[in-house]
Coordinates of C-alpha atoms in Angstrom, one line a residue:
Chain O
M1 CA 0.8 -15.9 -27.6
Q2 CA -0.6 -15.1 -24.3
L3 CA 1.7 -18.4 -22.8
L4 CA 4.2 -16.7 -25.6
A5 CA 3.4 -13.5 -22.8
L6 CA 3.1 -15.4 -20.1
M7 CA 7.2 -16.8 -20.3
L8 CA 8.8 -13.2 -21.3
L9 CA 7.0 -12.3 -18.4
V10 CA 8.6 -14.6 -15.6
G11 CA 11.4 -14.7 -18.1
G12 CA 12.5 -10.7 -17.5
W13 CA 12.0 -11.8 -13.9
M14 CA 14.8 -14.8 -14.2
I15 CA 17.4 -13.0 -16.1
A16 CA 16.7 -10.0 -12.9
V17 CA 17.4 -12.2 -10.2
G18 CA 19.5 -14.7 -12.5
G19 CA 22.2 -11.1 -12.1
L20 CA 22.5 -11.5 -8.4
V21 CA 24.2 -14.5 -8.7
A22 CA 26.5 -14.4 -11.9
S23 CA 27.9 -11.4 -11.4
D24 CA 29.3 -9.3 -7.8
A25 CA 29.4 -6.4 -10.2
L26 CA 27.0 -3.8 -9.3
A27 CA 26.6 -2.2 -13.2
V28 CA 26.3 -6.1 -14.6
R29 CA 23.0 -6.3 -11.6
L30 CA 22.1 -2.8 -13.0
I31 CA 22.2 -4.3 -16.9
L32 CA 20.7 -7.5 -15.9
A33 CA 17.9 -5.3 -14.1
S34 CA 17.2 -3.4 -16.2
L35 CA 17.2 -6.1 -19.3
G36 CA 15.2 -8.2 -17.3
L37 CA 12.6 -5.7 -16.8
A38 CA 12.2 -4.7 -20.3
T39 CA 12.2 -8.5 -21.0
S40 CA 8.9 -8.3 -18.7
L41 CA 7.3 -5.7 -20.1
G42 CA 7.5 -6.9 -23.6
G43 CA 5.1 -9.6 -21.9
I44 CA 2.5 -7.3 -21.2
A45 CA 3.0 -5.6 -24.7
T46 CA 2.6 -9.5 -25.9
L47 CA -0.4 -10.1 -23.6
T48 CA -2.3 -7.0 -24.8
S49 CA -1.4 -7.4 -28.6
S50 CA -3.5 -10.6 -28.1
Y51 CA -6.1 -9.6 -27.0
I52 CA -6.5 -6.5 -29.0
Q53 CA -5.6 -9.0 -31.8
N54 CA -8.8 -10.4 -30.7
A55 CA -10.6 -7.5 -29.7
S56 CA -14.3 -7.8 -29.8
W57 CA -14.5 -4.0 -31.2
K58 CA -12.5 -5.0 -34.4
K59 CA -15.5 -6.8 -35.6
G60 CA -17.7 -4.4 -35.3
G61 CA -19.2 -5.4 -32.1
A62 CA -17.9 -4.6 -28.8
L63 CA -18.9 -7.3 -27.0
R64 CA -16.0 -10.1 -26.6
Chain G
M1 CA 8.1 -1.5 10.6
R2 CA 9.5 -4.2 8.7
A3 CA 10.4 -7.0 10.5
S4 CA 14.2 -7.6 10.0
R5 CA 14.3 -3.7 10.7
T6 CA 16.6 -3.4 14.3
R7 CA 16.8 -1.3 16.6
R8 CA 20.3 -0.1 18.2
R9 CA 20.1 -0.6 21.8
D10 CA 20.9 3.5 23.0
G11 CA 23.5 4.6 25.1
W12 CA 21.8 6.3 27.7
C13 CA 21.5 4.8 31.1
A14 CA 18.2 3.6 32.6
A15 CA 19.0 6.6 35.5
A16 CA 18.9 8.9 32.9
I17 CA 16.3 8.9 30.9
L18 CA 14.5 8.1 35.1
A19 CA 16.3 12.1 35.9
V20 CA 14.6 13.4 32.5
S21 CA 11.0 11.8 33.1
L22 CA 10.8 12.7 36.4
G23 CA 12.8 15.2 37.3
G24 CA 10.0 17.9 35.4
A25 CA 12.2 20.9 36.5
W26 CA 15.2 20.4 35.5
P27 CA 16.5 22.5 32.9
L28 CA 16.9 20.5 30.2
H29 CA 21.0 21.9 29.6
A30 CA 21.6 21.1 33.2
A31 CA 21.1 16.8 32.2
E32 CA 22.9 17.4 28.5
S33 CA 25.4 19.5 30.0
S34 CA 26.4 17.0 33.6
D35 CA 26.6 13.4 33.6
P36 CA 23.8 11.3 34.3
V37 CA 23.7 10.9 38.4
P38 CA 22.2 7.1 38.7
I39 CA 18.9 7.6 41.0
T40 CA 18.4 5.0 43.4
T41 CA 15.0 3.7 45.0
A42 CA 15.4 5.7 48.1
D43 CA 15.0 9.5 46.3
L44 CA 11.7 7.7 44.8
K45 CA 10.1 8.0 48.2
G46 CA 11.0 11.4 48.3
I47 CA 9.8 12.2 44.8
P48 CA 6.2 14.8 46.3
T49 CA 2.7 13.8 44.9
P50 CA -0.6 14.9 45.2
S51 CA -2.7 14.4 48.2
A52 CA -6.1 13.2 48.0
D53 CA -7.0 16.5 49.4
D54 CA -5.3 18.0 46.8
L55 CA -7.4 15.4 44.0
A56 CA -10.3 16.1 45.8
K57 CA -10.5 19.5 44.8
G58 CA -9.8 18.6 41.2
D59 CA -7.6 20.1 39.0
P60 CA -8.1 22.8 36.1
A61 CA -4.7 23.2 35.3
G62 CA -3.8 20.2 34.4
S63 CA -1.2 20.2 36.7
L64 CA -1.8 17.6 39.7
T65 CA -2.4 14.7 37.3
G66 CA -0.2 12.8 36.3
T67 CA 2.2 12.3 38.1
A68 CA 4.6 9.6 40.4
G69 CA 1.6 8.7 42.5
D70 CA 0.1 7.9 39.0
I71 CA 2.9 5.5 38.5
V72 CA 2.1 1.1 38.8
M73 CA 3.8 0.1 41.4
A74 CA 4.7 -4.2 42.0
D75 CA 3.6 -4.2 45.6
P76 CA 2.2 -0.8 47.6
K77 CA 3.8 -1.8 50.4
A78 CA 7.1 -1.6 49.4
G79 CA 6.2 1.8 47.4
L80 CA 7.5 3.3 44.3
T81 CA 10.5 1.1 43.2
I82 CA 13.0 1.5 39.9
A83 CA 11.3 -1.6 38.8
D84 CA 8.1 -0.2 38.7
V85 CA 9.5 3.1 36.9
V86 CA 11.1 1.6 34.1
N87 CA 8.7 -0.8 33.5
Q88 CA 6.6 2.0 33.4
I89 CA 8.7 3.8 31.0
G90 CA 8.9 0.6 28.7
Q91 CA 5.1 0.3 28.9
N92 CA 4.4 3.8 28.0
R93 CA 6.6 3.4 25.2
I94 CA 4.5 -0.1 23.5
A95 CA 0.9 2.5 24.1
I96 CA 2.2 5.6 22.4
N97 CA 3.5 3.0 19.2
F98 CA 0.7 0.3 20.0
V99 CA -2.1 3.8 19.9
W100 CA -0.5 5.2 16.7
T101 CA 0.2 2.2 15.0
L102 CA -3.8 2.2 16.2
V103 CA -5.3 5.6 15.3
T104 CA -3.3 5.3 11.7
G105 CA -5.3 1.7 10.5
F106 CA -7.9 3.4 11.1
L107 CA -7.7 6.3 8.8
V108 CA -6.3 4.1 6.6
M109 CA -9.5 1.8 7.3
F110 CA -11.0 5.2 6.0
M111 CA -9.7 4.9 3.1
Q112 CA -12.6 2.7 1.5
A113 CA -14.9 5.0 1.6
G114 CA -12.6 7.5 -0.9
F115 CA -12.1 5.4 -3.3
A116 CA -16.1 3.8 -2.9
L117 CA -16.9 7.7 -3.5
V118 CA -13.9 8.1 -6.4
E119 CA -15.5 4.8 -8.3
T120 CA -18.5 5.1 -8.5
G121 CA -18.4 9.2 -8.3
L122 CA -16.4 8.2 -12.0
C123 CA -18.9 5.7 -13.3
R124 CA -22.4 5.5 -14.6
A125 CA -24.5 6.4 -12.9
K126 CA -26.9 2.9 -13.6
N127 CA -24.1 0.9 -12.2
A128 CA -23.8 2.8 -9.0
N129 CA -25.2 0.5 -6.4
H130 CA -23.2 -1.6 -8.3
T131 CA -19.4 0.0 -7.7
M132 CA -20.2 1.1 -4.2
M133 CA -21.3 -2.8 -3.2
M134 CA -18.0 -3.9 -5.0
N135 CA -15.8 -1.2 -2.4
F136 CA -18.0 -2.1 0.3
M137 CA -17.7 -5.7 0.4
V138 CA -14.3 -5.9 -0.7
Y139 CA -13.1 -4.9 3.2
G140 CA -15.0 -8.1 4.7
F141 CA -14.5 -10.4 1.4
G142 CA -10.3 -9.0 2.0
M143 CA -10.0 -9.2 5.8
F144 CA -11.6 -12.9 5.5
A145 CA -9.3 -14.2 3.6
Y146 CA -6.0 -12.0 5.0
W147 CA -7.3 -13.3 8.9
V148 CA -7.4 -17.4 7.6
M149 CA -4.2 -16.9 5.5
G150 CA -2.6 -13.9 4.3
F151 CA -1.1 -12.5 7.2
A152 CA 0.4 -15.8 8.3
I153 CA 2.4 -15.6 4.5
Q154 CA 2.9 -12.2 5.0
Q155 CA 3.6 -11.7 8.3
G156 CA 4.6 -15.2 10.0
G157 CA 8.3 -14.9 9.8
S158 CA 8.6 -10.6 10.9
A159 CA 9.3 -11.3 14.7
G160 CA 12.1 -9.0 15.8
I161 CA 9.5 -5.4 15.0
T162 CA 10.6 -3.5 18.6
N163 CA 7.8 -1.1 18.3
L164 CA 5.8 -3.6 18.8
G165 CA 7.3 -4.8 21.2
G166 CA 8.8 -7.4 19.6
M167 CA 6.3 -9.5 18.0
A168 CA 7.8 -13.0 19.3
P169 CA 4.7 -15.3 18.7
L170 CA 5.5 -14.7 14.1
N171 CA 8.7 -16.3 14.4
G172 CA 8.1 -19.0 11.0
E173 CA 10.1 -18.2 7.6
F174 CA 9.5 -21.0 5.0
K175 CA 13.2 -20.5 3.1
L176 CA 14.7 -21.8 0.9
S177 CA 19.1 -21.9 0.2
L178 CA 20.0 -21.5 -2.7
F179 CA 23.3 -20.4 -3.9
G180 CA 24.8 -20.4 -0.6
K181 CA 22.4 -17.2 0.9
D182 CA 18.6 -18.2 2.5
W183 CA 15.6 -16.5 0.4
G184 CA 12.7 -16.1 2.5
L185 CA 9.7 -17.5 0.5
F186 CA 6.5 -17.5 2.8
G187 CA 5.7 -17.5 6.7
T188 CA 4.9 -20.1 8.6
K189 CA 2.8 -18.5 12.0
G190 CA -0.1 -16.3 12.8
F191 CA -2.9 -18.4 9.9
F192 CA -6.5 -17.4 12.0
L193 CA -3.8 -15.8 14.4
S194 CA -4.6 -18.3 16.4
G195 CA -2.3 -20.5 19.1
S196 CA 0.2 -18.1 20.2
S197 CA -0.2 -15.7 17.8
Y198 CA -3.5 -14.5 19.9
D199 CA -0.9 -11.6 21.7
V200 CA -1.7 -7.6 21.8
G201 CA 1.0 -7.1 19.6
V202 CA -0.1 -9.3 16.7
M203 CA -3.0 -8.0 17.4
V204 CA -1.9 -4.2 16.4
L205 CA 0.2 -5.2 13.7
F206 CA -3.1 -7.3 11.9
L207 CA -5.2 -4.5 11.8
F208 CA -2.8 -2.0 10.4
Q209 CA -1.7 -4.8 7.4
M210 CA -5.6 -5.7 6.6
V211 CA -6.0 -1.9 6.3
F212 CA -3.7 -1.9 3.4
M213 CA -4.8 -4.8 2.2
D214 CA -7.5 -3.7 1.8
T215 CA -6.4 -1.0 -0.2
A216 CA -4.8 -2.8 -2.7
T217 CA -7.9 -5.2 -3.0
T218 CA -9.9 -2.2 -3.9
I219 CA -7.8 -0.2 -6.8
V220 CA -9.1 -3.7 -8.5
T221 CA -12.6 -2.9 -8.3
G222 CA -12.1 0.6 -10.2
A223 CA -10.6 -1.1 -13.7
A224 CA -12.8 -3.8 -14.0
A225 CA -16.4 -0.6 -12.8
E226 CA -19.3 -1.7 -14.8
R227 CA -18.9 -5.0 -16.7
W228 CA -17.2 -7.3 -13.0
K229 CA -20.1 -10.6 -12.3
F230 CA -19.9 -10.1 -8.2
V231 CA -19.1 -13.4 -7.8
A232 CA -16.2 -13.4 -10.0
F233 CA -15.0 -10.0 -8.0
A234 CA -15.5 -11.8 -4.8
I235 CA -13.7 -15.0 -5.9
S236 CA -10.9 -12.8 -7.0
T237 CA -10.4 -11.0 -3.4
F238 CA -9.9 -13.6 -1.8
F239 CA -7.2 -14.7 -4.7
L240 CA -5.4 -10.8 -4.2
G241 CA -5.8 -11.3 -0.2
A242 CA -4.9 -14.5 0.4
I243 CA -2.4 -15.4 -1.5
T244 CA -1.5 -12.4 -4.1
Y245 CA -1.1 -9.4 -2.1
P246 CA 0.6 -12.0 1.3
L247 CA 3.3 -13.1 -1.2
F248 CA 5.0 -9.9 -2.2
G249 CA 3.7 -8.0 1.4
N250 CA 6.4 -10.9 2.8
W251 CA 9.5 -10.9 0.5
A252 CA 10.0 -6.6 0.8
W253 CA 8.0 -6.0 4.8
G254 CA 8.0 -9.4 6.3
G255 CA 11.7 -11.1 6.0
G256 CA 11.7 -12.4 2.5
W257 CA 14.4 -12.6 0.7
L258 CA 13.9 -9.0 -1.2
S259 CA 14.4 -7.5 1.7
Q260 CA 17.4 -9.3 1.9
L261 CA 18.8 -8.0 -0.9
G262 CA 21.3 -5.8 1.0
A263 CA 22.5 -8.8 3.6
N264 CA 23.1 -11.0 1.5
F265 CA 24.5 -9.0 -1.8
K266 CA 25.1 -6.3 -1.0
L267 CA 23.0 -4.4 -2.6
G268 CA 22.5 -1.1 -0.4
H269 CA 19.4 -1.9 2.1
G270 CA 17.6 -4.4 0.5
Y271 CA 14.4 -3.6 -1.9
C272 CA 12.8 -0.4 0.3
D273 CA 9.3 0.5 0.4
F274 CA 8.7 1.8 3.4
A275 CA 4.7 2.6 2.6
G276 CA 3.8 0.0 -0.4
S277 CA 4.1 1.7 -3.1
G278 CA 5.5 -1.2 -4.5
V279 CA 3.3 -3.7 -2.0
V280 CA -0.1 -1.8 -2.0
H281 CA -0.1 0.4 -4.7
S282 CA 1.8 -1.7 -7.3
V283 CA 0.0 -5.1 -6.8
G284 CA -3.5 -3.2 -6.8
G285 CA -2.5 -1.1 -9.6
L286 CA -1.2 -5.1 -11.7
T287 CA -3.9 -7.8 -10.8
A288 CA -6.2 -4.0 -11.7
L289 CA -3.9 -4.7 -15.8
A290 CA -4.5 -8.2 -15.7
V291 CA -8.6 -7.9 -14.6
A292 CA -8.7 -5.2 -16.7
L293 CA -7.6 -7.8 -19.4
I294 CA -9.7 -10.3 -19.1
I295 CA -12.4 -8.5 -18.8
G296 CA -12.3 -6.2 -21.8
P297 CA -13.0 -3.1 -22.9
R298 CA -16.7 -1.8 -21.5
I299 CA -19.5 -1.8 -24.4
G300 CA -19.6 1.2 -26.8
K301 CA -15.4 3.0 -25.3
Y302 CA -13.9 1.8 -28.6
N303 CA -14.6 1.5 -32.1
R304 CA -13.5 -0.5 -35.0
D305 CA -11.0 1.8 -35.6
G306 CA -9.8 1.3 -32.2
S307 CA -9.9 5.0 -31.1
P308 CA -11.8 5.8 -27.9
N309 CA -14.6 6.7 -26.9
A310 CA -14.9 9.4 -23.5
I311 CA -17.6 7.9 -21.0
P312 CA -18.1 10.0 -18.6
G313 CA -18.8 9.4 -14.9
H314 CA -21.4 10.3 -12.8
D315 CA -20.8 12.7 -10.2
I316 CA -17.7 14.6 -10.1
T317 CA -18.3 16.5 -7.3
M318 CA -18.4 12.7 -5.5
V319 CA -14.9 11.6 -6.3
L320 CA -13.2 15.1 -5.7
L321 CA -14.9 14.6 -2.3
G322 CA -13.4 10.9 -2.2
C323 CA -9.8 12.5 -3.2
F324 CA -10.3 14.4 -0.1
I325 CA -11.0 11.6 2.0
L326 CA -8.2 9.7 0.6
A327 CA -5.1 12.1 1.3
F328 CA -7.0 12.5 4.4
G329 CA -6.1 9.0 5.1
W330 CA -3.3 9.4 4.0
F331 CA -1.5 10.6 6.5
G332 CA -2.2 7.0 8.4
F333 CA -0.6 5.3 5.6
N334 CA 2.6 6.3 5.9
P335 CA 3.4 8.6 9.3
G336 CA 2.2 5.1 10.6
S337 CA 4.0 2.6 8.9
T338 CA 6.6 3.6 10.9
L339 CA 5.0 1.4 14.0
G340 CA 5.1 3.9 16.8
A341 CA 6.2 7.0 17.6
S342 CA 7.8 6.2 20.4
G343 CA 11.8 4.9 20.0
A344 CA 15.0 6.1 18.2
G345 CA 13.8 7.3 15.0
N346 CA 9.7 7.7 15.2
L347 CA 9.9 11.3 15.4
R348 CA 10.1 11.2 12.2
I349 CA 6.9 11.2 11.5
S350 CA 6.8 14.4 11.0
S351 CA 8.9 14.2 7.9
V352 CA 6.7 11.3 6.3
A353 CA 3.5 13.3 6.8
V354 CA 4.9 16.3 5.4
N355 CA 6.4 14.5 2.4
T356 CA 3.1 13.4 1.7
M357 CA 1.1 16.4 1.8
L358 CA 3.6 17.8 -0.2
A359 CA 3.9 14.8 -3.2
G360 CA 0.2 15.1 -3.2
A361 CA 0.0 18.8 -4.0
T362 CA 2.8 19.2 -6.5
G363 CA 1.5 15.7 -8.4
S364 CA -2.8 17.0 -8.7
F365 CA -0.5 20.5 -9.1
A366 CA 1.2 18.7 -12.4
A367 CA -1.7 17.4 -13.0
I368 CA -4.0 20.2 -14.0
L369 CA -1.1 22.0 -15.6
Y370 CA -0.6 19.1 -18.3
M371 CA -4.6 19.2 -19.3
W372 CA -4.8 22.5 -19.1
I373 CA -2.3 22.8 -21.7
R374 CA -2.7 20.0 -23.6
F375 CA -6.7 20.0 -23.4
G376 CA -7.4 24.1 -22.5
K377 CA -9.0 23.1 -19.8
P378 CA -8.2 22.2 -16.0
D379 CA -10.0 18.1 -15.9
A380 CA -11.4 17.4 -12.4
S381 CA -11.3 14.3 -12.1
M382 CA -7.6 14.3 -13.6
S383 CA -7.0 16.1 -10.6
G384 CA -7.6 14.2 -8.7
N385 CA -6.3 11.2 -10.1
G386 CA -2.7 13.9 -9.9
L387 CA -3.6 14.4 -5.9
L388 CA -3.9 10.2 -5.5
A389 CA -1.0 10.1 -7.8
G390 CA 1.6 12.2 -6.1
L391 CA 0.2 10.3 -3.2
V392 CA 0.9 6.9 -4.2
A393 CA 4.3 8.0 -5.9
I394 CA 5.6 9.5 -2.2
T395 CA 4.4 6.1 -0.5
A396 CA 7.2 4.1 -0.9
P397 CA 10.0 7.2 0.1
S398 CA 8.4 8.8 2.3
G399 CA 10.2 8.1 5.0
F400 CA 13.4 8.3 3.4
V401 CA 13.4 12.0 1.1
N402 CA 13.8 15.3 2.1
T403 CA 10.7 17.9 1.3
V404 CA 12.5 18.7 -2.2
G405 CA 13.3 15.1 -3.2
A406 CA 8.7 14.7 -1.9
S407 CA 7.7 17.3 -3.9
I408 CA 9.9 16.2 -7.5
I409 CA 8.2 12.7 -7.1
G410 CA 4.8 14.3 -6.7
F411 CA 4.9 16.7 -9.7
A412 CA 6.5 14.0 -11.5
A413 CA 4.1 11.3 -11.0
G414 CA 1.0 14.2 -11.1
F415 CA 2.5 14.0 -15.3
F416 CA 3.1 10.1 -15.1
V417 CA -0.9 9.7 -14.4
C418 CA -1.7 11.7 -17.2
L419 CA 1.4 9.8 -20.0
S420 CA 0.0 6.6 -18.7
V421 CA -4.0 6.8 -18.5
E422 CA -3.2 8.1 -22.0
F423 CA -0.6 5.3 -23.4
V424 CA -3.6 2.5 -21.8
E425 CA -5.9 4.0 -23.4
R426 CA -4.8 4.3 -26.7
V427 CA -1.9 1.7 -27.2
L428 CA -3.0 -0.9 -24.9
K429 CA -6.2 -0.4 -25.4
V430 CA -6.9 -1.8 -21.9
D431 CA -10.7 0.4 -20.9
D432 CA -9.6 1.2 -16.5
P433 CA -12.9 3.8 -15.7
V434 CA -11.5 5.3 -13.0
G435 CA -7.5 5.4 -13.9
A436 CA -6.4 3.6 -11.2
I437 CA -4.0 1.1 -13.7
S438 CA -1.9 4.2 -14.0
V439 CA -2.8 5.7 -10.8
H440 CA -1.6 3.0 -8.6
G441 CA 0.3 0.6 -10.7
T442 CA 2.5 3.2 -12.9
C443 CA 3.0 5.8 -10.6
G444 CA 3.2 2.7 -7.9
L445 CA 6.2 1.3 -9.9
W446 CA 7.6 5.1 -10.5
G447 CA 7.7 5.1 -5.9
V448 CA 10.0 2.3 -5.6
L449 CA 12.0 3.6 -7.9
S450 CA 12.3 7.2 -7.2
L451 CA 13.1 5.9 -3.5
G452 CA 16.2 4.3 -5.3
L453 CA 17.1 7.8 -6.2
F454 CA 16.2 10.5 -4.1
A455 CA 17.1 8.7 -0.5
D456 CA 18.7 11.3 1.2
G457 CA 20.5 9.1 3.6
T458 CA 19.4 11.1 6.7
S459 CA 16.9 8.9 8.3
N460 CA 18.1 6.9 10.6
Y461 CA 15.3 4.8 12.4
G462 CA 17.6 3.7 14.7
G463 CA 20.6 2.5 13.4
S464 CA 19.8 -0.3 10.9
W465 CA 17.5 -1.0 7.9
N466 CA 16.4 -4.4 7.1
G467 CA 19.6 -5.6 8.9
V468 CA 21.8 -3.3 6.9
D469 CA 23.8 -0.9 9.5
G470 CA 23.1 3.2 8.1
S471 CA 20.6 4.7 6.3
V472 CA 18.8 4.1 3.1
T473 CA 20.5 6.4 0.8
G474 CA 19.4 6.4 -3.2
L475 CA 21.7 7.0 -5.9
F476 CA 21.5 10.4 -6.3
Y477 CA 23.4 11.0 -3.6
G478 CA 25.9 8.1 -3.7
D479 CA 24.5 4.7 -3.4
A480 CA 23.5 3.1 -6.6
G481 CA 23.1 -0.8 -5.0
Q482 CA 20.2 0.6 -3.5
F483 CA 18.6 1.6 -7.3
V484 CA 19.8 -1.5 -8.3
A485 CA 17.5 -3.3 -4.9
Q486 CA 14.1 -1.0 -6.1
L487 CA 15.0 -2.5 -9.7
I488 CA 14.5 -6.0 -8.6
G489 CA 11.6 -4.8 -6.9
V490 CA 10.6 -3.9 -9.9
C491 CA 11.2 -5.9 -12.0
T492 CA 9.3 -8.8 -9.2
L493 CA 6.4 -6.7 -9.2
V494 CA 5.8 -7.2 -12.7
G495 CA 7.3 -10.5 -13.4
V496 CA 5.9 -12.4 -10.9
I497 CA 2.8 -10.9 -9.3
F498 CA 1.3 -9.6 -12.3
T499 CA 1.9 -13.1 -14.3
L500 CA 0.0 -14.2 -10.7
S501 CA -2.6 -12.4 -10.9
Y502 CA -3.1 -13.0 -14.4
V503 CA -3.2 -17.5 -14.1
C504 CA -6.0 -16.7 -10.8
N505 CA -7.6 -14.3 -12.9
W506 CA -8.4 -16.3 -16.0
I507 CA -8.7 -19.5 -13.9
V508 CA -11.5 -17.2 -12.5
D509 CA -12.4 -17.1 -16.0
V510 CA -12.5 -20.3 -17.0
F511 CA -14.9 -21.9 -14.3
V512 CA -17.0 -18.5 -13.4
G513 CA -16.7 -16.1 -16.0
Q514 CA -15.6 -12.5 -15.3
R515 CA -18.2 -11.2 -17.3
V516 CA -21.4 -9.9 -16.9
S517 CA -23.7 -10.4 -20.6
A518 CA -24.0 -8.0 -22.6
E519 CA -27.8 -7.6 -21.5
A520 CA -26.8 -6.9 -17.9
E521 CA -24.1 -4.3 -18.8
L522 CA -26.0 -2.5 -21.6
E523 CA -28.8 -2.0 -18.4
G524 CA -26.7 -1.5 -15.9
L525 CA -25.1 -3.7 -12.8
D526 CA -27.5 -2.6 -10.3
L527 CA -30.7 -4.1 -11.0
P528 CA -29.4 -7.8 -13.2
E529 CA -26.1 -7.8 -10.4
M530 CA -27.5 -6.5 -6.8
G531 CA -31.1 -6.2 -7.6
A532 CA -32.1 -2.7 -6.6
L533 CA -31.4 0.4 -8.3
G534 CA -28.6 3.6 -7.1
Y535 CA -30.9 5.7 -7.9
P536 CA -34.8 4.4 -8.4
E537 CA -36.0 7.5 -8.4
F538 CA -34.1 8.6 -12.1
Q539 CA -34.7 7.5 -15.2
L540 CA -31.6 6.2 -16.6
V541 CA -30.3 5.9 -20.5
T542 CA -27.5 4.4 -21.5
P543 CA -26.2 7.9 -24.4
G544 CA -25.7 6.8 -27.2
T545 CA -28.3 3.7 -27.1
G546 CA -31.2 3.8 -26.3
H547 CA -31.5 1.4 -24.0
S548 CA -32.7 2.7 -20.2
V549 CA -33.6 0.5 -17.2
D550 CA -36.8 -1.2 -16.9
V551 CA -37.0 0.3 -13.4
G552 CA -40.6 -2.2 -13.1
R553 CA -38.9 -5.1 -13.5

């Protein structure tokens, strides 16, 4: 799950940068940059949820 | 301040400058309304200078000190020449810029004291020594990493900063050629400040950039406070100062690919970040998030159902004093980022300073308003965080927006930081004792984006920025391309810099371990990690656990 999160994080950046070379149209670049940012933020959400799943406080102990 | 910024030669002829410089008694309007008259060396000979007898009597009015007699002559026997005067003017401009940049750098260095007070005050007394020591040693650890390689990676290809004399020795940038464009990735000159980088201008730039980098590294210590192993902190700081921070610094400020989005892809003036909402604060805030995730929450922060418990800090006076020191230091952070006070456009330092103070004030006001309405009391620590949030947000746009824009940016940041603190704590379930992720990460990203919205197109630092002519202009003033450039900068911060920070700190966790033992954490880190209590005359007890510090052990 953490690997998936990292792939989403980097993949989002690649989408955003890919928009630069994919089109000269500003609207296309704006959309792809927004999509890329959303994907990367999804990566952070995935990463945090993986830590929450394994959190020690869920098991009653506060430690990892 | 950036390498790729170019300066147009102003149109004044040297004679006009000389006329204004030397003819102090001339009415200003006369110089403006008539054509400049060339001055000859013969004219210079006729300029009266105070005699030795006059000077020996003292100069209480200050009218005799600083005249043509003080200009350094290449050949005293030949007397004062045009070349002497012109050289003096050039050196004076660079001297003013050196002094300005150094003094503002000293102010930024003093921000370390502010961070130390804020973070220590927001932690429990049993961790005071450890938290203060992290803030103290981050200065040395970070500086060492930056001197060894960080500065070279960031600024090694930034030749062209004319405010500081040109930076000619920093002429190495590693670039990839892809899709017909050059993508600058990192600098290659300036390792150990040796070789040709043993240069007076480079030293000024190093000092200024080093204290900026140290600001980023000290952000992380707040989010990981009260459970971070000291040796892991040291290694992690080295990674940040040597690799992560300089990489993004190069892309934004060192002539790297982000700064060239305007020249290469016609996106406004490329990624712009006047003083570092992205380069400094977002990098620090996102690294703080990565470390806080890996290290996990403090014992007792979350209940079994996931609900958070408040763990109050031990000294609110320390926190607010630290905030004041930070706000003071920010007058170095933002206005200093012009890298000069003399030269085309640099007088805008006044506007930058006013924007800075306004955004901090509106940020604090918004945060106090939010907390008062939501919780019924004007929360002190969040008021402080609101101030910092406003300052963080205005850091990137401070050189490009007007006072109304600055106030809006700061006010929004004050709200965002309150929302973000709750989001990070309750939804992400990341334990951040001081709110560093929200203050620096969230509001840093907001600052980057806000530049793309509010830049008003009036700030023209010598004619161009990042190699693109004209003034930086945001979406609300007609340039949507600038907003897209800022958006790509945010994507890079989240997608690349966060990931790099996470991987680096994961490696540290695997090989060294990031977190102290549970016993040490319950006892407080002062004795187990540092060997001495911050407050040895007090009996410290962790509420709810019954654990007390065994002072005599």
